[in-house]
Amino acid sequence: MNGFKKSFVKSFLTAALTLAVSTTTVCSTSVFVNAKEASGTNLDYTVNGSVNNLSFDKTPVGRHGRLHVGKCSNYAAPTILDEKGKAVQLRGASTHGIQWFPQYVNKEAFQSLRDEWGINTVRLAVYPREGGYLDGSGAQMDRTIKQGVAAASQLGMYVIIDWHVLNYNPNETIDGAKSFFTKYASLYKDYNNVIFEIANEPTGTDWYNGSSNDLYTYSKTISNVIRNCGSKAIIICGTNTWSQDVDAVAAKPLSTAGIDNCMYTLHYYAATHYDNLKSKLKTALSAGTPVFVSEFGICDASGNGGVDIQNANSWMSLLTQNNIGFCCWSLCNKGEQASYIKTSTPKTSKWTKDELTTTGIWLVNTCRALSAKEDANQSSTGKDDSSSKDKDKSKDSGASKTNPPSTNDKPSGSSKDKSEGKNGSKDKGSVTAVATSGGDWGTGATVSFTVSNNGSASSKWTVSFDAEGEISNIWCAKIVSHKDNHYVVTGMDYNGTLAAGQSTTFGYNITKTSNQSGNASNVKVTCN
Ligand code: IDC
């Protein structure tokens, strides 16, 4: 086998393995098919500065809850799934650098974006340099970040805290990044709507080259900082060449270091980036790399120049076909093509049609169309995903403190403290299964199991149990039958057969009413 083939096979196997350990088996169908061909000149929707007072359960976070990265059968690569295992596409607005344009980080602005633009996510661009967090404006930017997260949380929007490294190797400011993410991962570890982006656009080093100065090492270090603070948030990692080399990640994703719930960035500007970059995206997806477009523009890569609407729509189709979330650069009125708001407009919220630039008009047309598809999909399946969960709490505190854990958590491989929340254990032959409650938040609960082969021969296992409610997501096992409250599950290819002495874990999230328990009872194991 020649070198290329060898490395291809190696990448493929790595990707396959990565998929195998992070696979989520229950997943609803795709929400979006194609983006509408959006215009940059004619606004298809009314934008007149009005807002809706949505109840929290109708907001994006009220509908979707905590997001995680998981495998859904509709898409080649793992993608963003909501609390119920349903694919959700983030439609985001990126601020400009918040050291320069803090005035757009306000609740009214975000509400306009949510209600009139169809946007469900805001990205806060925190430049470490350029008069930013590390060299001038840290204290002011801290205030702006907190205001932004509070506003997004109250409005039920997702918020990305973006460490906006630009044009350099992020290892140059890694100490600053460690302090920054220690602070914000600790502060927001219980928030179900916060996402961390750890390096906007690295340049000058590889994703992975085995040195301590590459992006893999940087991303692993910062992701561990975030996880060690107790945060299970999605982590978005930058890739080399201004976040274009997303195809390089498959050779060494962070899952090889046991870090889950990560995505990797591809950035494009539609008047600069065409088929070459689209090919990189397709290569990355077919290798199983979860991709997020945390920044794009419909103009050229300088943030200025002309726009290419046709290519912008072609990119958007590619993103929606693959359920890839995106954030558009940028929410401000700077005199450049990328800005959403005309320079002549001082208003920082409640904009009207005439105050929008070409980028602004195109973004409203795109996000409103996608948002309408999401709504139509929900009504056609007869289910509004919204629930009244955490409604009041979230209104008060700005974020739910009673979130379920990410369904993408790495299996522990060892049994938990059985004295805590133990539901039941039953021997059958030589394999046992122990169910442990991982939390109950009224309208849902999470339960994990440890299955152990105590015998002297290898054995396949099947576990049956009763649980009140509807399992919405199961990991490291699959449901083979389900009637009323009775479930039968088996393991996956990689953990369905246990060698003598071996154990494995699986778990589920269940949707239920507050009167139901969700816990597993009457647990039985069959081995064969
Ligand atoms: C640009 C801004 C511009 C600013 C410059 C340097 O639009 O006003 O002077 O940054 O801070 C990116 C970057 C993003 C750039 C944008 C446009 O992530 O910071 O913003 N761009 O050049 N990557 C590709 C394009």
Coordinates of C-alpha atoms in Angstrom, one line a residue, residues 85-329:
G85 CA -31.9 13.5 19.8
K86 CA -33.3 15.5 17.0
A87 CA -31.0 17.3 14.5
V88 CA -31.0 21.1 14.9
Q89 CA -29.3 23.6 12.7
L90 CA -28.0 26.7 14.5
R91 CA -28.6 29.9 12.6
G92 CA -26.3 32.4 14.1
A93 CA -25.4 36.1 14.1
S94 CA -21.8 36.9 15.0
T95 CA -21.0 40.2 16.6
H96 CA -18.0 42.2 15.3
G97 CA -15.2 42.5 17.9
I98 CA -16.9 43.3 21.2
Q99 CA -14.1 45.7 22.2
W100 CA -15.2 47.9 19.3
F101 CA -19.0 47.3 19.0
P102 CA -20.2 46.4 22.5
Q103 CA -23.4 48.4 21.9
Y104 CA -24.9 45.6 19.8
V105 CA -24.7 43.2 22.7
N106 CA -28.0 44.0 24.2
K107 CA -31.3 42.1 24.8
E108 CA -33.3 44.2 22.4
A109 CA -30.9 43.6 19.6
F110 CA -30.9 39.8 20.2
Q111 CA -34.7 39.9 20.4
S112 CA -34.9 41.6 17.1
L113 CA -32.6 38.9 15.7
R114 CA -34.7 36.1 17.2
D115 CA -38.1 37.4 16.4
E116 CA -37.7 39.2 13.0
W117 CA -34.5 37.6 11.6
G118 CA -35.1 33.9 12.4
I119 CA -31.8 33.7 14.3
N120 CA -31.4 31.2 17.2
T121 CA -27.8 31.8 18.2
V122 CA -25.5 34.7 18.9
R123 CA -21.7 34.5 18.7
L124 CA -19.7 36.9 20.9
A125 CA -16.4 37.7 19.2
V126 CA -13.8 38.2 22.0
Y127 CA -10.5 39.2 20.3
P128 CA -7.6 38.4 22.6
R129 CA -5.5 40.9 20.7
E130 CA -6.1 44.1 18.7
G131 CA -7.0 46.1 21.8
G132 CA -9.0 43.1 23.0
Y133 CA -9.2 40.9 26.0
L134 CA -5.5 40.4 26.7
D135 CA -4.1 43.8 25.6
G136 CA -6.5 46.4 26.8
S137 CA -10.2 45.8 27.2
G138 CA -10.5 42.7 29.4
A139 CA -12.6 44.3 32.1
Q140 CA -15.0 46.0 29.7
M141 CA -15.3 42.8 27.6
D142 CA -16.0 40.7 30.7
R143 CA -19.0 43.0 31.3
T144 CA -20.1 42.7 27.7
I145 CA -19.8 38.9 27.7
K146 CA -21.9 38.6 30.8
Q147 CA -24.5 40.9 29.5
G148 CA -24.6 39.0 26.2
V149 CA -25.0 35.6 27.9
A150 CA -27.6 36.9 30.2
A151 CA -29.6 38.4 27.3
A152 CA -29.3 35.3 25.2
S153 CA -30.3 33.1 28.2
Q154 CA -33.4 35.2 29.0
L155 CA -34.4 35.0 25.3
G156 CA -33.8 31.3 25.0
M157 CA -31.1 31.7 22.5
Y158 CA -27.8 29.8 22.1
V159 CA -24.7 31.8 22.7
I160 CA -21.2 31.1 21.5
I161 CA -18.3 32.6 23.4
D162 CA -15.7 32.9 20.7
W163 CA -12.0 33.4 21.6
H164 CA -11.3 35.3 18.4
V165 CA -7.7 34.4 17.6
L166 CA -7.0 35.9 14.3
N167 CA -4.0 35.3 12.1
Y168 CA -1.7 33.6 14.5
N169 CA -1.0 30.3 16.2
P170 CA -3.3 30.2 19.3
N171 CA -0.5 28.6 21.3
E172 CA 1.0 32.1 21.4
T173 CA -1.8 33.2 23.8
I174 CA -2.6 29.9 25.4
D175 CA -2.1 31.1 28.9
G176 CA -4.6 33.8 28.4
A177 CA -7.0 31.2 26.9
K178 CA -6.6 29.0 29.9
S179 CA -7.5 31.8 32.3
F180 CA -10.4 32.9 30.1
F181 CA -12.0 29.5 29.7
T182 CA -11.4 28.6 33.3
K183 CA -13.4 31.7 34.2
Y184 CA -16.2 31.2 31.7
A185 CA -16.5 27.4 31.8
S186 CA -16.8 27.6 35.6
L187 CA -19.3 30.5 35.5
Y188 CA -21.6 28.9 32.9
K189 CA -21.1 25.2 33.5
D190 CA -24.8 24.8 34.4
Y191 CA -26.1 26.8 31.5
N192 CA -27.7 24.7 28.8
N193 CA -27.3 27.3 26.1
V194 CA -23.6 28.3 26.2
I195 CA -21.1 27.0 23.6
F196 CA -17.3 27.6 23.6
E197 CA -15.3 28.4 20.6
I198 CA -11.7 28.1 21.5
A199 CA -9.8 29.7 18.6
N200 CA -11.5 31.5 15.7
E201 CA -8.9 31.4 12.9
P202 CA -5.5 29.9 13.6
T203 CA -2.7 30.2 11.0
G204 CA 0.8 29.0 10.7
T205 CA 0.7 25.6 12.2
D206 CA -0.9 22.2 11.4
W207 CA -3.9 20.7 13.0
Y208 CA -1.6 17.8 14.0
N209 CA 2.1 17.3 13.6
G210 CA 3.1 15.7 16.9
S211 CA 4.6 18.8 18.3
S212 CA 3.4 20.7 21.4
N213 CA 2.8 23.7 19.2
D214 CA 0.1 22.3 17.0
L215 CA -3.6 22.9 17.0
Y216 CA -4.5 19.5 18.3
T217 CA -2.4 20.1 21.4
Y218 CA -3.8 23.5 21.9
S219 CA -7.4 22.3 21.5
K220 CA -6.8 19.3 23.8
T221 CA -5.4 21.5 26.5
I222 CA -8.2 24.1 26.4
S223 CA -10.9 21.5 26.1
N224 CA -9.5 19.7 29.2
V225 CA -9.5 23.1 31.0
I226 CA -13.2 23.5 30.1
R227 CA -14.2 19.9 31.0
N228 CA -12.2 20.1 34.3
C229 CA -14.4 23.1 35.3
G230 CA -17.4 20.7 35.0
S231 CA -18.7 22.1 31.7
K232 CA -20.2 19.7 29.2
A233 CA -20.8 22.4 26.6
I234 CA -20.1 21.8 22.9
I235 CA -16.5 23.0 22.2
I236 CA -15.8 24.4 18.7
C237 CA -12.2 24.1 17.6
G238 CA -10.5 26.2 15.0
T239 CA -8.6 24.7 12.1
N240 CA -5.5 25.9 10.3
T241 CA -5.4 28.4 7.4
W242 CA -8.1 30.7 8.9
S243 CA -10.3 27.7 9.7
Q244 CA -10.3 26.2 6.3
D245 CA -8.3 23.0 6.9
V246 CA -11.1 21.1 8.4
D247 CA -10.2 18.1 6.3
A248 CA -7.0 17.7 8.4
V249 CA -8.9 16.9 11.6
A250 CA -9.9 13.3 10.8
A251 CA -6.3 12.1 11.2
K252 CA -6.4 13.0 14.9
P253 CA -9.7 14.3 16.3
L254 CA -10.0 15.1 20.0
S255 CA -12.1 12.0 20.6
T256 CA -8.8 10.1 20.3
A257 CA -7.9 11.9 23.6
G258 CA -11.2 11.0 25.1
I259 CA -12.7 14.4 24.7
D260 CA -16.3 14.3 23.3
N261 CA -18.8 16.9 22.2
C262 CA -16.4 18.8 20.0
M263 CA -16.8 20.3 16.5
Y264 CA -14.3 21.7 14.1
T265 CA -14.6 24.9 12.1
L266 CA -14.8 25.7 8.5
H267 CA -15.0 29.4 7.6
Y268 CA -15.9 30.8 4.1
Y269 CA -16.5 34.1 2.4
A270 CA -18.7 33.6 -0.6
A271 CA -16.9 36.0 -2.9
T272 CA -13.6 34.4 -2.2
H273 CA -14.2 30.7 -1.5
Y274 CA -15.6 28.3 -4.1
D275 CA -15.3 24.6 -5.0
N276 CA -11.9 24.0 -3.5
L277 CA -13.1 24.8 0.0
K278 CA -16.4 23.0 -0.6
S279 CA -14.4 19.9 -1.4
K280 CA -12.5 20.2 1.9
L281 CA -15.9 20.4 3.7
K282 CA -17.1 17.3 1.9
T283 CA -13.9 15.4 2.6
A284 CA -14.2 16.3 6.3
L285 CA -17.8 15.2 6.5
S286 CA -17.2 11.9 4.8
A287 CA -14.4 11.2 7.2
G288 CA -16.8 11.7 10.0
T289 CA -15.7 15.1 11.3
P290 CA -18.4 17.2 13.0
V291 CA -18.2 20.6 11.3
F292 CA -19.5 24.0 12.4
V293 CA -19.3 27.1 10.3
S294 CA -18.8 29.6 13.2
E295 CA -18.2 32.4 10.7
F296 CA -18.9 33.1 7.1
G297 CA -19.7 36.1 4.9
I298 CA -21.4 36.7 1.6
C299 CA -18.7 39.1 0.6
D300 CA -15.0 38.6 0.2
A301 CA -12.6 37.5 2.9
S302 CA -11.6 41.1 3.7
G303 CA -15.1 41.6 5.0
N304 CA -15.5 44.1 2.2
G305 CA -15.5 44.1 -1.6
G306 CA -18.4 42.7 -3.6
V307 CA -20.9 40.0 -2.6
D308 CA -21.6 36.7 -4.4
I309 CA -25.2 35.9 -3.7
Q310 CA -25.3 32.9 -5.9
N311 CA -22.3 31.3 -4.3
A312 CA -23.7 32.3 -0.8
N313 CA -26.8 30.4 -1.6
S314 CA -24.9 27.4 -2.9
W315 CA -22.9 27.3 0.3
M316 CA -26.1 27.6 2.3
S317 CA -27.6 24.6 0.5
L318 CA -24.5 22.6 1.3
L319 CA -24.7 23.5 4.9
T320 CA -28.4 22.8 5.3
Q321 CA -28.2 19.5 3.5
N322 CA -25.6 18.5 6.1
N323 CA -27.3 20.1 9.1
I324 CA -24.3 22.4 9.6
G325 CA -24.8 25.3 11.9
F326 CA -23.5 28.8 11.0
C327 CA -22.9 32.3 12.2
C328 CA -22.7 35.3 9.8
W329 CA -20.2 38.1 10.2

